Coordinates of C-alpha atoms in Angstrom, one line a residue:
M1 CA -8.1 -3.7 11.6
K2 CA -10.7 -2.0 9.4
R3 CA -10.2 1.6 8.4
S4 CA -12.5 3.8 10.5
D5 CA -16.1 4.1 9.2
D6 CA -16.2 7.6 10.6
S7 CA -13.1 8.5 8.5
E8 CA -14.7 7.1 5.4
R9 CA -17.9 9.0 6.0
E10 CA -16.0 12.2 6.5
K11 CA -14.1 11.8 3.3
R12 CA -17.4 11.2 1.4
R13 CA -18.9 14.2 3.0
K14 CA -16.0 16.4 1.9
R15 CA -16.1 15.0 -1.6
R16 CA -19.8 15.8 -1.9
R17 CA -19.3 19.3 -0.6
L18 CA -16.4 19.9 -3.0
L19 CA -18.4 18.6 -6.0
Q20 CA -21.4 20.7 -5.1
E21 CA -19.3 23.8 -4.8
L22 CA -17.6 23.1 -8.1
G23 CA -20.8 22.4 -10.0
E24 CA -20.1 21.9 -13.8
Q25 CA -16.9 23.9 -13.7
R26 CA -13.4 22.4 -14.0
I27 CA -10.6 23.5 -11.8
P28 CA -7.6 24.8 -13.8
Y29 CA -4.3 23.0 -13.7
L30 CA -0.9 23.8 -15.0
S31 CA 1.8 21.7 -16.8
P32 CA 5.3 22.7 -17.9
T33 CA 4.0 24.3 -21.2
D34 CA 1.7 26.7 -19.2
P35 CA 2.9 30.2 -18.0
G36 CA 3.2 30.3 -14.3
F37 CA 3.9 26.6 -13.9
Q38 CA 7.2 27.2 -12.1
D39 CA 5.7 29.8 -9.8
L40 CA 2.8 27.5 -8.9
W41 CA 5.3 24.7 -8.2
D42 CA 7.4 26.9 -5.9
S43 CA 4.4 28.4 -4.0
S44 CA 2.0 25.5 -3.6
Y45 CA 3.9 22.3 -4.3
A46 CA 7.3 23.0 -2.8
G47 CA 7.6 19.5 -1.3
L48 CA 7.7 18.0 -4.8
A49 CA 11.1 17.4 -6.4
L50 CA 12.1 16.0 -9.8
R51 CA 15.3 14.3 -10.6
Q52 CA 15.6 13.8 -14.3
S53 CA 16.9 10.5 -15.7
G54 CA 20.2 11.9 -16.9
T55 CA 21.3 12.9 -13.4
L56 CA 21.2 9.4 -11.8
P57 CA 24.5 7.5 -11.2
E58 CA 25.9 5.7 -14.2
G59 CA 24.7 2.2 -14.6
L60 CA 21.8 2.4 -12.2
H61 CA 19.2 2.7 -14.9
E62 CA 20.3 -0.5 -16.5
K63 CA 20.3 -2.4 -13.2
V64 CA 16.9 -1.2 -12.1
Q65 CA 15.1 -1.6 -15.4
S66 CA 16.5 -5.1 -15.7
A67 CA 15.3 -5.9 -12.2
L68 CA 11.8 -4.7 -12.9
L69 CA 11.6 -6.8 -16.1
T70 CA 12.9 -9.8 -14.1
L71 CA 10.1 -9.4 -11.5
Q72 CA 7.6 -9.3 -14.4
R73 CA 9.1 -12.3 -16.1
H74 CA 9.0 -14.4 -12.8
G75 CA 5.3 -13.6 -12.4
C76 CA 5.9 -11.6 -9.2
L77 CA 3.6 -8.7 -10.2
L78 CA 0.0 -9.5 -9.2
R79 CA -3.2 -7.7 -8.9
D80 CA -4.5 -7.3 -5.3
L81 CA -8.0 -7.7 -3.9
V82 CA -8.7 -4.5 -1.9
R83 CA -11.6 -2.9 -0.2
V84 CA -12.8 0.5 -1.5
R85 CA -16.0 2.1 -0.2
D86 CA -17.3 -1.1 1.3
R87 CA -16.7 -3.0 -2.0
D88 CA -14.1 -5.6 -2.8
V89 CA -12.3 -4.8 -6.1
F90 CA -9.2 -5.9 -7.9
T91 CA -6.5 -3.3 -8.5
A92 CA -5.9 -2.1 -12.0
V93 CA -2.2 -2.1 -11.3
S94 CA -0.2 -5.3 -10.7
R95 CA 2.3 -5.0 -7.9
A96 CA 4.7 -6.6 -5.5
L97 CA 6.4 -5.5 -2.3
V98 CA 10.1 -5.7 -1.9
G99 CA 11.9 -4.6 1.2
Q100 CA 13.4 -5.4 4.6
P101 CA 13.0 -9.1 5.4
G102 CA 9.9 -9.7 7.6
Y103 CA 8.3 -6.3 6.8
T104 CA 4.7 -5.9 5.5
Y105 CA 2.8 -3.0 4.1
R106 CA -1.0 -2.5 4.6
Y107 CA -3.3 -0.6 2.3
L108 CA -7.0 -0.6 1.6
D109 CA -7.5 -3.5 4.1
T110 CA -4.9 -5.6 2.3
R111 CA -1.5 -6.7 3.8
L112 CA 1.4 -7.2 1.4
F113 CA 4.4 -9.3 2.5
T114 CA 7.9 -8.3 1.3
I115 CA 10.1 -10.2 -1.0
P116 CA 13.3 -9.5 0.8
W117 CA 15.9 -7.4 -1.0
H118 CA 19.3 -9.0 -0.7
C119 CA 21.8 -6.5 0.6
E120 CA 25.5 -6.8 -0.1
G121 CA 27.1 -9.7 1.8
E122 CA 23.7 -11.1 2.8
E123 CA 22.9 -14.6 1.7
G124 CA 19.2 -14.6 2.7
Q125 CA 17.1 -17.3 4.4
K126 CA 17.5 -20.9 3.3
D127 CA 15.1 -23.9 3.7
E128 CA 15.9 -27.2 5.5
K129 CA 17.7 -28.4 2.4
G130 CA 20.0 -25.4 2.3
K131 CA 18.2 -23.9 -0.7
P132 CA 18.0 -20.1 -0.9
C133 CA 14.5 -18.6 -0.5
C134 CA 14.6 -17.4 -4.2
D135 CA 16.6 -18.1 -7.3
S136 CA 19.7 -16.1 -8.3
D137 CA 17.9 -14.0 -10.9
L138 CA 15.3 -12.8 -8.4
R139 CA 18.0 -12.2 -5.8
D140 CA 20.0 -10.0 -8.2
A141 CA 16.8 -8.1 -9.1
C142 CA 16.0 -7.4 -5.4
K143 CA 19.6 -6.4 -4.8
A144 CA 19.4 -3.9 -7.7
L145 CA 16.3 -2.4 -6.1
W146 CA 18.2 -2.2 -2.8
E147 CA 20.9 -0.2 -4.5
L148 CA 18.3 2.2 -5.9
N149 CA 16.9 2.4 -2.4
Q150 CA 20.3 3.3 -1.0
F151 CA 20.7 6.1 -3.5
F152 CA 17.2 7.5 -2.7
C153 CA 18.0 7.4 1.1
S154 CA 21.1 9.6 0.6
D155 CA 19.7 11.8 -2.2
V156 CA 16.4 12.6 -0.5
K157 CA 18.4 13.6 2.7
Q158 CA 20.6 15.9 0.7
Q159 CA 17.7 17.4 -1.2
T160 CA 15.8 18.1 2.1
N161 CA 18.8 19.5 3.8
A162 CA 19.7 21.7 0.8
R163 CA 16.2 23.0 0.5
G164 CA 16.1 23.8 4.2
V165 CA 19.3 25.7 4.0
K166 CA 18.2 27.7 1.1
R167 CA 14.8 28.5 2.7
T168 CA 16.6 29.8 5.8
R169 CA 19.0 31.9 3.6
S170 CA 16.0 33.2 1.6
D171 CA 14.1 34.2 4.8
T172 CA 17.2 36.0 6.1
E173 CA 17.7 37.9 2.8
N174 CA 14.1 38.9 2.7
S175 CA 14.3 40.2 6.2
E176 CA 17.2 42.4 5.1
D177 CA 15.2 43.8 2.2
A178 CA 17.1 41.7 -0.4
P179 CA 14.3 40.1 -2.4
G180 CA 14.9 38.2 -5.6
E181 CA 18.1 36.4 -4.7
G182 CA 16.2 33.9 -2.6
M183 CA 14.0 33.0 -5.6
C184 CA 17.1 32.2 -7.6
E185 CA 18.4 30.1 -4.8
E186 CA 15.1 28.2 -4.7
E187 CA 15.1 27.6 -8.4
S188 CA 18.6 26.3 -8.4
V189 CA 17.7 23.7 -5.9
K190 CA 15.0 22.2 -8.2
D191 CA 16.4 18.8 -8.8
R192 CA 12.8 17.9 -8.2
L193 CA 12.7 14.3 -7.3
V194 CA 9.3 12.8 -6.3
E195 CA 6.5 10.8 -8.0
E196 CA 4.7 8.2 -6.7
K197 CA 2.3 5.6 -7.0
T198 CA 0.4 4.9 -4.0
I199 CA -0.9 2.0 -2.6
E200 CA -4.2 3.2 -2.5
E201 CA -5.3 2.3 -5.7
E202 CA -8.8 2.4 -7.2
E203 CA -10.0 5.1 -4.8
E204 CA -10.4 8.6 -5.9
D205 CA -10.3 10.2 -2.5
S206 CA -8.7 8.0 0.1
G207 CA -7.3 10.7 2.3
Q208 CA -5.5 9.8 5.5
G209 CA -5.4 12.2 8.4
C210 CA -5.9 15.9 8.3
S211 CA -5.8 17.9 5.1
H212 CA -5.3 21.6 4.8
S213 CA -6.1 24.1 2.1
S214 CA -2.4 25.0 1.6
P215 CA 0.8 23.3 2.7
P216 CA 2.8 24.8 5.6
S217 CA 6.2 26.1 4.5
S218 CA 8.0 24.9 7.6
T219 CA 11.0 22.6 7.1
P220 CA 11.0 19.2 8.9
P221 CA 13.2 19.1 12.0
A222 CA 16.9 18.4 11.3
A223 CA 16.7 15.2 13.3
Q224 CA 14.0 13.9 11.0
A225 CA 15.8 14.9 7.8
S226 CA 18.8 12.9 8.9
L227 CA 16.8 9.7 9.4
V228 CA 15.5 9.1 5.9
Q229 CA 15.5 5.3 5.6
F230 CA 13.1 3.7 3.2
N231 CA 12.3 0.2 4.4
V232 CA 10.0 -1.0 1.5
T233 CA 9.4 -0.3 -2.1
L234 CA 6.1 -1.0 -3.8
I235 CA 6.7 -2.2 -7.4
N236 CA 3.8 -1.3 -9.8
Y237 CA 3.2 -2.3 -13.4
M238 CA 0.4 -1.2 -15.7
N239 CA -0.2 -1.5 -19.4
P240 CA -3.0 0.9 -20.5
A241 CA -3.5 -1.0 -23.7
A242 CA -4.6 -4.0 -21.7
M243 CA -7.2 -2.1 -19.7
T244 CA -10.7 -2.0 -21.0
Q245 CA -11.7 1.1 -19.0
L246 CA -9.8 3.8 -17.2
K247 CA -11.5 6.6 -15.3
E248 CA -11.3 10.2 -16.4
E249 CA -9.8 12.6 -13.9
P250 CA -13.0 14.3 -12.6
Y251 CA -11.9 17.7 -11.2
Y252 CA -9.4 19.1 -13.6
G253 CA -9.8 17.2 -16.9
M254 CA -6.3 15.9 -16.7
G255 CA -7.0 12.7 -18.7
K256 CA -7.2 9.0 -17.9
M257 CA -6.1 7.9 -14.4
A258 CA -4.2 4.8 -13.7
V259 CA -4.4 5.5 -10.0
G260 CA -7.0 7.9 -8.5
W261 CA -6.5 10.8 -6.1
H262 CA -5.2 9.7 -2.7
H263 CA -2.7 10.1 0.1
D264 CA -0.3 7.3 0.6
E265 CA -1.4 5.6 3.9
N266 CA 0.4 3.8 6.7
L267 CA 3.6 5.8 6.4
V268 CA 5.7 7.3 9.2
P269 CA 4.3 10.9 9.6
L270 CA 6.1 13.5 7.5
S271 CA 8.3 10.8 5.9
P272 CA 9.2 11.2 2.2
V273 CA 8.3 9.0 -0.7
A274 CA 10.7 8.4 -3.7
V275 CA 9.5 7.1 -7.0
Y276 CA 11.4 5.7 -10.0
S277 CA 9.4 5.7 -13.3
Y278 CA 10.3 3.4 -16.2
S279 CA 8.2 3.5 -19.4
C280 CA 8.7 0.6 -21.8
P281 CA 9.4 0.8 -24.6
A282 CA 11.4 3.9 -23.7
E283 CA 9.8 7.1 -24.8
P284 CA 11.7 9.2 -27.5
K285 CA 14.0 11.7 -26.0
N286 CA 13.1 15.4 -26.5
E287 CA 16.5 16.2 -27.8
G288 CA 16.0 13.9 -30.8
V289 CA 15.1 15.4 -34.2
T290 CA 11.7 14.4 -35.5
E291 CA 10.6 14.2 -39.1
K292 CA 8.6 17.4 -38.6
D293 CA 11.7 19.1 -37.1
G294 CA 13.7 18.1 -40.2
E295 CA 11.1 19.5 -42.5
G296 CA 11.0 22.8 -40.6
K297 CA 14.8 23.1 -40.8
S298 CA 14.8 22.3 -44.5
K299 CA 12.3 25.1 -45.2
E300 CA 14.4 27.5 -43.1
K301 CA 17.4 26.7 -45.2
E302 CA 15.4 27.2 -48.4
R303 CA 14.3 30.6 -47.3
E304 CA 17.8 31.6 -46.3
A305 CA 19.1 30.5 -49.7
K306 CA 16.5 32.7 -51.4
G307 CA 17.4 35.5 -49.1
E308 CA 14.0 35.4 -47.5
G309 CA 13.5 36.2 -43.9
T310 CA 10.9 34.9 -41.5
S311 CA 8.1 37.2 -40.8
T312 CA 6.8 38.0 -37.3
E313 CA 3.5 36.3 -38.1
E314 CA 5.2 33.1 -39.3
V315 CA 7.3 33.0 -36.1
K316 CA 4.2 33.4 -34.0
K317 CA 2.4 30.6 -35.9
E318 CA 5.4 28.3 -35.6
G319 CA 5.6 29.1 -31.9
E320 CA 1.9 28.3 -31.3
A321 CA 2.3 25.0 -33.3
S322 CA 5.3 24.1 -31.3
V323 CA 3.5 24.7 -28.0
K324 CA 0.5 22.7 -29.2
E325 CA 2.8 19.8 -30.2
D326 CA 4.4 19.9 -26.7
V327 CA 1.0 19.7 -25.0
E328 CA 0.1 16.7 -27.1
K329 CA 3.4 15.0 -26.2
E330 CA 2.8 15.6 -22.5
K331 CA -0.6 13.9 -22.7
T332 CA 0.9 10.8 -24.3
C333 CA 3.5 10.3 -21.5
W334 CA 2.9 9.2 -18.0
R335 CA 2.3 12.1 -15.5
V336 CA 1.8 12.6 -11.8
G337 CA -1.0 14.9 -10.9
L338 CA -1.1 16.8 -7.6
K339 CA -3.7 19.0 -5.8
V340 CA -4.1 20.6 -2.5
A341 CA -6.4 18.3 -0.6
W342 CA -10.1 19.4 -0.5
D343 CA -9.3 22.7 -2.2
I344 CA -10.9 23.9 -5.4
H345 CA -9.2 27.3 -5.5
T346 CA -5.5 26.4 -5.9
P347 CA -4.7 25.1 -9.5
G348 CA -3.6 21.5 -9.8
L349 CA -0.2 20.5 -11.1
A350 CA 0.5 17.9 -13.8
L351 CA 4.2 16.8 -14.1
P352 CA 5.2 14.7 -17.1
L353 CA 7.6 11.8 -16.4
Q354 CA 10.1 10.6 -19.0
S355 CA 11.4 7.1 -18.7
G356 CA 14.0 7.0 -16.0
D357 CA 12.8 10.1 -14.2
C358 CA 12.4 10.1 -10.4
Y359 CA 10.4 12.3 -8.2
Y360 CA 10.2 12.8 -4.4
M361 CA 7.4 13.9 -2.2
T362 CA 9.0 15.5 0.9
D363 CA 8.0 17.5 3.9
D364 CA 4.3 17.1 4.6
L365 CA 3.3 17.0 1.0
N366 CA 1.7 13.6 1.3
R367 CA -0.4 14.8 4.3
T368 CA -1.6 18.1 2.9
H369 CA -1.9 17.2 -0.8
Q370 CA -3.3 14.4 -2.8
H371 CA -1.8 12.9 -5.9
C372 CA -2.9 10.7 -8.8
V373 CA -1.1 8.9 -11.6
L374 CA -2.2 9.8 -15.2
A375 CA -1.8 7.0 -17.8
G376 CA 0.4 7.4 -20.8
D377 CA 0.4 5.5 -24.1
T378 CA 3.0 2.9 -23.1
A379 CA 3.3 0.3 -20.4
R380 CA 5.0 1.5 -17.2
F381 CA 6.8 0.3 -14.1
S382 CA 7.3 2.3 -11.0
S383 CA 9.3 1.6 -7.9
T384 CA 7.9 3.6 -5.0
H385 CA 10.1 3.8 -2.0
R386 CA 8.6 4.6 1.4
V387 CA 9.0 4.5 5.2
A388 CA 6.2 2.2 6.2
Q389 CA 4.8 2.2 9.7
C390 CA 6.4 -0.9 11.1
C391 CA 5.4 -0.8 14.8
T392 CA 2.7 -3.5 14.2
G393 CA 3.7 -4.7 10.7
T394 CA 6.8 -6.8 11.1
L395 CA 7.2 -10.6 11.6
D396 CA 9.3 -9.8 14.8
Y397 CA 6.4 -7.9 16.2
I398 CA 3.7 -10.5 15.7
Q399 CA 6.0 -13.3 16.9
K400 CA 6.5 -11.5 20.1
R401 CA 2.7 -11.1 20.4
C402 CA 2.2 -14.8 19.9
S403 CA 4.8 -15.6 22.6
E404 CA 3.1 -13.2 24.9
A405 CA -0.3 -15.0 24.5
L406 CA 1.2 -18.5 24.8
E407 CA 2.9 -17.6 28.1
N408 CA -0.6 -18.2 29.7
L409 CA -0.8 -21.8 28.5
H410 CA 0.6 -24.5 30.8
S411 CA 1.4 -28.0 29.4
D412 CA 1.6 -31.1 31.6
P413 CA 3.5 -33.7 29.5
E414 CA 2.8 -36.5 32.1
K415 CA -1.0 -36.1 31.9
N416 CA -0.9 -34.8 28.3
A417 CA -3.1 -32.0 29.4
K418 CA -3.1 -28.2 29.1
S419 CA -4.5 -25.5 31.3
L420 CA -4.6 -21.7 31.6
I421 CA -2.2 -20.2 34.0
S422 CA -4.0 -16.9 34.8
L423 CA -7.8 -16.3 34.6
L424 CA -7.6 -12.5 35.2
P425 CA -10.0 -10.8 32.8
S426 CA -7.4 -8.3 31.7
I427 CA -5.0 -11.0 30.7
L428 CA -7.7 -13.1 29.0
Q429 CA -8.8 -10.0 27.1
R430 CA -5.3 -9.3 25.9
I431 CA -4.9 -12.9 24.8
E432 CA -8.1 -13.0 22.8
D433 CA -7.1 -9.7 21.2
I434 CA -3.8 -11.2 20.1
H435 CA -5.8 -14.3 18.9
N436 CA -7.9 -12.1 16.6
E437 CA -4.9 -10.1 15.4
V438 CA -3.0 -13.2 14.4
E439 CA -6.0 -14.7 12.5
F440 CA -7.3 -11.7 10.7
E441 CA -4.3 -9.4 10.3
W442 CA -1.8 -12.1 9.4
L443 CA -2.9 -15.7 8.7
R444 CA -6.0 -14.9 6.6
Q445 CA -4.1 -12.2 4.8
Y446 CA -1.2 -14.4 4.0
W447 CA -3.1 -17.6 3.0
F448 CA -5.5 -15.6 0.8
Q449 CA -3.0 -13.2 -0.9
G450 CA 0.5 -13.4 0.5
R451 CA 0.9 -17.1 -0.2
R452 CA 0.8 -16.4 -4.0
Y453 CA 4.4 -15.3 -3.7
A454 CA 5.6 -18.6 -2.3
R455 CA 5.9 -19.9 -5.9
F456 CA 9.1 -17.8 -6.3
C457 CA 10.1 -16.8 -2.8
S458 CA 9.8 -19.1 0.2
W459 CA 11.0 -16.6 2.8
W460 CA 7.6 -16.4 4.6
T461 CA 6.7 -20.1 4.5
K462 CA 8.3 -21.3 7.7
P463 CA 7.4 -18.3 9.8
M464 CA 3.7 -18.5 8.7
E465 CA 3.6 -22.3 9.4
Q466 CA 4.8 -21.6 12.9
M467 CA 2.3 -18.8 13.4
E468 CA -0.4 -21.2 12.3
K469 CA 0.7 -23.6 15.0
D470 CA 0.6 -20.8 17.6
W471 CA -2.9 -19.9 16.4
K472 CA -4.1 -23.4 17.0
E473 CA -2.8 -23.2 20.5
M474 CA -4.7 -20.0 21.0
E475 CA -7.8 -21.7 19.7
R476 CA -7.2 -24.4 22.4
M477 CA -6.9 -21.6 25.0
T478 CA -10.3 -20.3 24.0
Q479 CA -11.7 -23.8 24.4
L480 CA -10.1 -24.1 27.8
L481 CA -11.6 -20.7 28.8
L482 CA -15.1 -21.9 27.8
V483 CA -14.7 -25.0 29.9
V484 CA -13.8 -22.8 32.9
V485 CA -16.8 -20.6 32.4
E486 CA -19.1 -23.6 32.1
D487 CA -17.7 -25.1 35.3
E488 CA -20.2 -24.6 38.1
A489 CA -17.3 -24.8 40.6
T490 CA -16.0 -21.5 39.3
A491 CA -16.9 -18.5 41.5
Q492 CA -20.0 -16.8 40.1
E493 CA -18.5 -13.3 39.9
N494 CA -15.4 -14.6 38.1
R495 CA -17.6 -16.6 35.7
R496 CA -19.5 -13.5 34.7
E497 CA -16.3 -11.5 34.1
M498 CA -14.7 -14.3 32.1
A499 CA -18.0 -14.8 30.2
D500 CA -18.0 -11.2 29.2
V501 CA -14.5 -11.4 27.8
L502 CA -15.3 -14.6 26.0
L503 CA -18.6 -13.4 24.5
N504 CA -17.0 -10.1 23.2
A505 CA -14.1 -12.1 21.7
L506 CA -16.4 -14.6 20.0
T507 CA -18.7 -12.0 18.7
D508 CA -15.9 -10.0 17.2
R509 CA -14.3 -13.1 15.7
Q510 CA -17.6 -14.3 14.2
Q511 CA -18.2 -10.9 12.6
H512 CA -14.8 -10.8 11.1
R513 CA -15.1 -14.4 9.8
Q514 CA -18.5 -13.5 8.3
T515 CA -16.9 -10.5 6.6
W516 CA -14.3 -12.6 5.0
R517 CA -16.8 -15.2 4.0
D518 CA -19.0 -12.6 2.3
S519 CA -16.1 -11.1 0.4
I520 CA -14.9 -14.5 -0.9
C521 CA -18.3 -15.8 -1.9
A522 CA -19.1 -12.6 -3.8
L523 CA -15.9 -13.1 -5.8
C524 CA -16.1 -16.8 -6.5
G525 CA -17.1 -16.4 -10.1
Q526 CA -14.2 -14.1 -10.8
L527 CA -11.8 -16.3 -8.9
E528 CA -12.9 -19.5 -10.8
H529 CA -12.4 -17.7 -14.1
G530 CA -8.7 -17.2 -13.4
L531 CA -8.6 -13.6 -12.4
W532 CA -7.0 -14.6 -9.1
G533 CA -4.2 -16.8 -10.4
S534 CA -3.5 -20.0 -8.5
V535 CA -5.8 -19.6 -5.5
E536 CA -7.7 -22.8 -4.7
I537 CA -11.3 -22.0 -4.2
S538 CA -11.8 -25.1 -2.0
C539 CA -9.3 -23.6 0.5
V540 CA -11.1 -20.4 1.0
L541 CA -14.7 -21.6 1.4
L542 CA -14.2 -23.9 4.4
F543 CA -16.5 -22.5 7.0
P544 CA -18.7 -24.1 9.7
G545 CA -20.6 -27.0 8.3
H546 CA -18.0 -27.9 5.7
A547 CA -15.5 -30.8 5.9
A548 CA -11.9 -29.8 6.3
P549 CA -9.5 -32.4 4.8
S550 CA -6.1 -32.4 6.6
H551 CA -4.2 -31.5 3.4
R552 CA -6.3 -28.4 2.8
V553 CA -6.2 -24.9 4.4
G554 CA -9.4 -24.5 6.3
V555 CA -10.6 -21.0 6.7
F556 CA -7.2 -20.1 5.2
L557 CA -5.8 -22.2 8.1
C558 CA -5.0 -25.9 8.6
A559 CA -7.7 -28.0 10.2
E560 CA -7.3 -31.7 10.9
H561 CA -10.8 -32.7 11.7
R562 CA -14.4 -32.1 10.6
L563 CA -15.5 -28.7 11.8
C564 CA -18.4 -28.6 14.3
L565 CA -21.8 -28.2 12.6
R566 CA -23.0 -25.9 15.4
D567 CA -22.2 -22.2 15.6
P568 CA -20.0 -21.8 18.7
L569 CA -21.2 -18.2 19.2
M570 CA -24.8 -19.4 19.3
V571 CA -24.0 -22.2 21.7
F572 CA -22.1 -19.9 24.0
T573 CA -24.7 -17.1 23.8
A574 CA -27.4 -19.6 24.9
Y575 CA -25.3 -20.7 27.8
Y576 CA -24.4 -17.1 28.7
Q577 CA -28.1 -16.2 28.9
N578 CA -28.6 -19.3 31.3
P579 CA -25.2 -19.8 32.9
F580 CA -26.5 -22.6 35.2
R581 CA -27.7 -24.7 32.3
K582 CA -25.5 -27.8 31.7
E583 CA -24.5 -28.8 28.2
S584 CA -24.7 -32.5 27.3
S585 CA -21.6 -34.3 26.1
Q586 CA -23.0 -34.1 22.6
G587 CA -23.0 -30.3 22.8
Q588 CA -19.3 -30.0 23.0
V589 CA -18.2 -26.8 21.3
N590 CA -15.3 -26.7 18.8
L591 CA -13.9 -23.2 18.4
G592 CA -11.3 -24.1 15.9
L593 CA -13.1 -22.7 12.9

């Protein structure tokens, strides 16, 4: 399913209007060294929370950081091909999806398939030889990420509940003319947890849903706050030194962006996002004494020995130098930037992230605000935990859809023949819709991108092979429907209704196949030069008119015979325009493209 063209046009219109209003000016933004930073955070970015590295449970850092390095060592972190503003581009960030078995996450027209995290007491799926779906190192890494996920689930819930209680208390105190105390309560809660990396990668403004000029201050319902259950984490890795070009942040002048401005998409509404940030090698701790610090202390001791004091002017200069040094340090570390969506009046916020820091985006922050990731000097991993929309994105869901479609196919083993059980247009339409969903939302997505992960995790191999068999049966059902429509014995009124269903389904299918073909052909040069890893070009260019060897994946799917040289849509359209014309036996249509 493509993202709405109307939504894309609306975002572009908003962006143009914002840039015109802004002109050559830059919107101000604040970082921790700026006066008013905390007040801005409290008033306009209250849904953002930071948990500093030293406050996490003992031993968790070592497990998680080892797990991230294991994923990298196994080659699990790969760049994705995504669609941004009608262009196919490779992400600057390498990533992998880890989460609940059978879950997927969709962003920028790309579906990612989970490497299952292995919970305590869970052995995981095994193949026909009894071999686990992935090796012991990878299982341990995924289990460590599951432990981090469990910590986030409970901690975000506590943070949200605590902030809600304190807001209520603050409101009560304000109503009793007791200002000030509520502010202290609010500040004491600031174990600010959130960061994120989104899955919307190269795009500067990929907003989802409605954006407002300022975030509502209402607390999420208590029922929602008690149901925080992250089901996937998107693992990201980027080394700025390996990137030839990173975009400058255009509105505030914050610096180089690893990920542009966006909202995270396809999440449960008002659900939080939790992010663990790991910079490697680790950044120096602020509490360490630098060479300059040592020099400064030596000079102070010399002055004290000579009985000299420090003048007010010297103190002022030293303070200014210290602030300047802190600002430079901030720009060398990774930061998360936030802004109120489509608003040029509220200053932005840039939050530095030390290695091991975590941040949370809670309440409706992801809906009303946009965020970006600003590159530091070192390579960085992030584990971004989220509550993905799973109503149409799980293996269980699509398997049920396949079963629903195949219920209309009757097999006669004695005659070795198959037929359609019902010819009601509504049922036929639903089956063809499922047919398209299986092919374009699952099989093509898996064979083109998801299959890359089969090298180190076989969890999806069996289910996708079965889904491919189901897809072939749906292709057969489309052929059977065409035979019924061509049969002059079929009632004329019914033929017209069924022909309408078939024509619409074939038109939609052909358009989607052409879109895939255009995308792949445009990228052939990049693919052949190794930017796409182990993808076999011969597998992705099999379209009408090309031979399909049985051991290859034709149109990202298996095909056991030579594909028909005639375009089935053109054949059927010709028939549809003259429904009483008979096709010769040589004009048999093969819809299994």
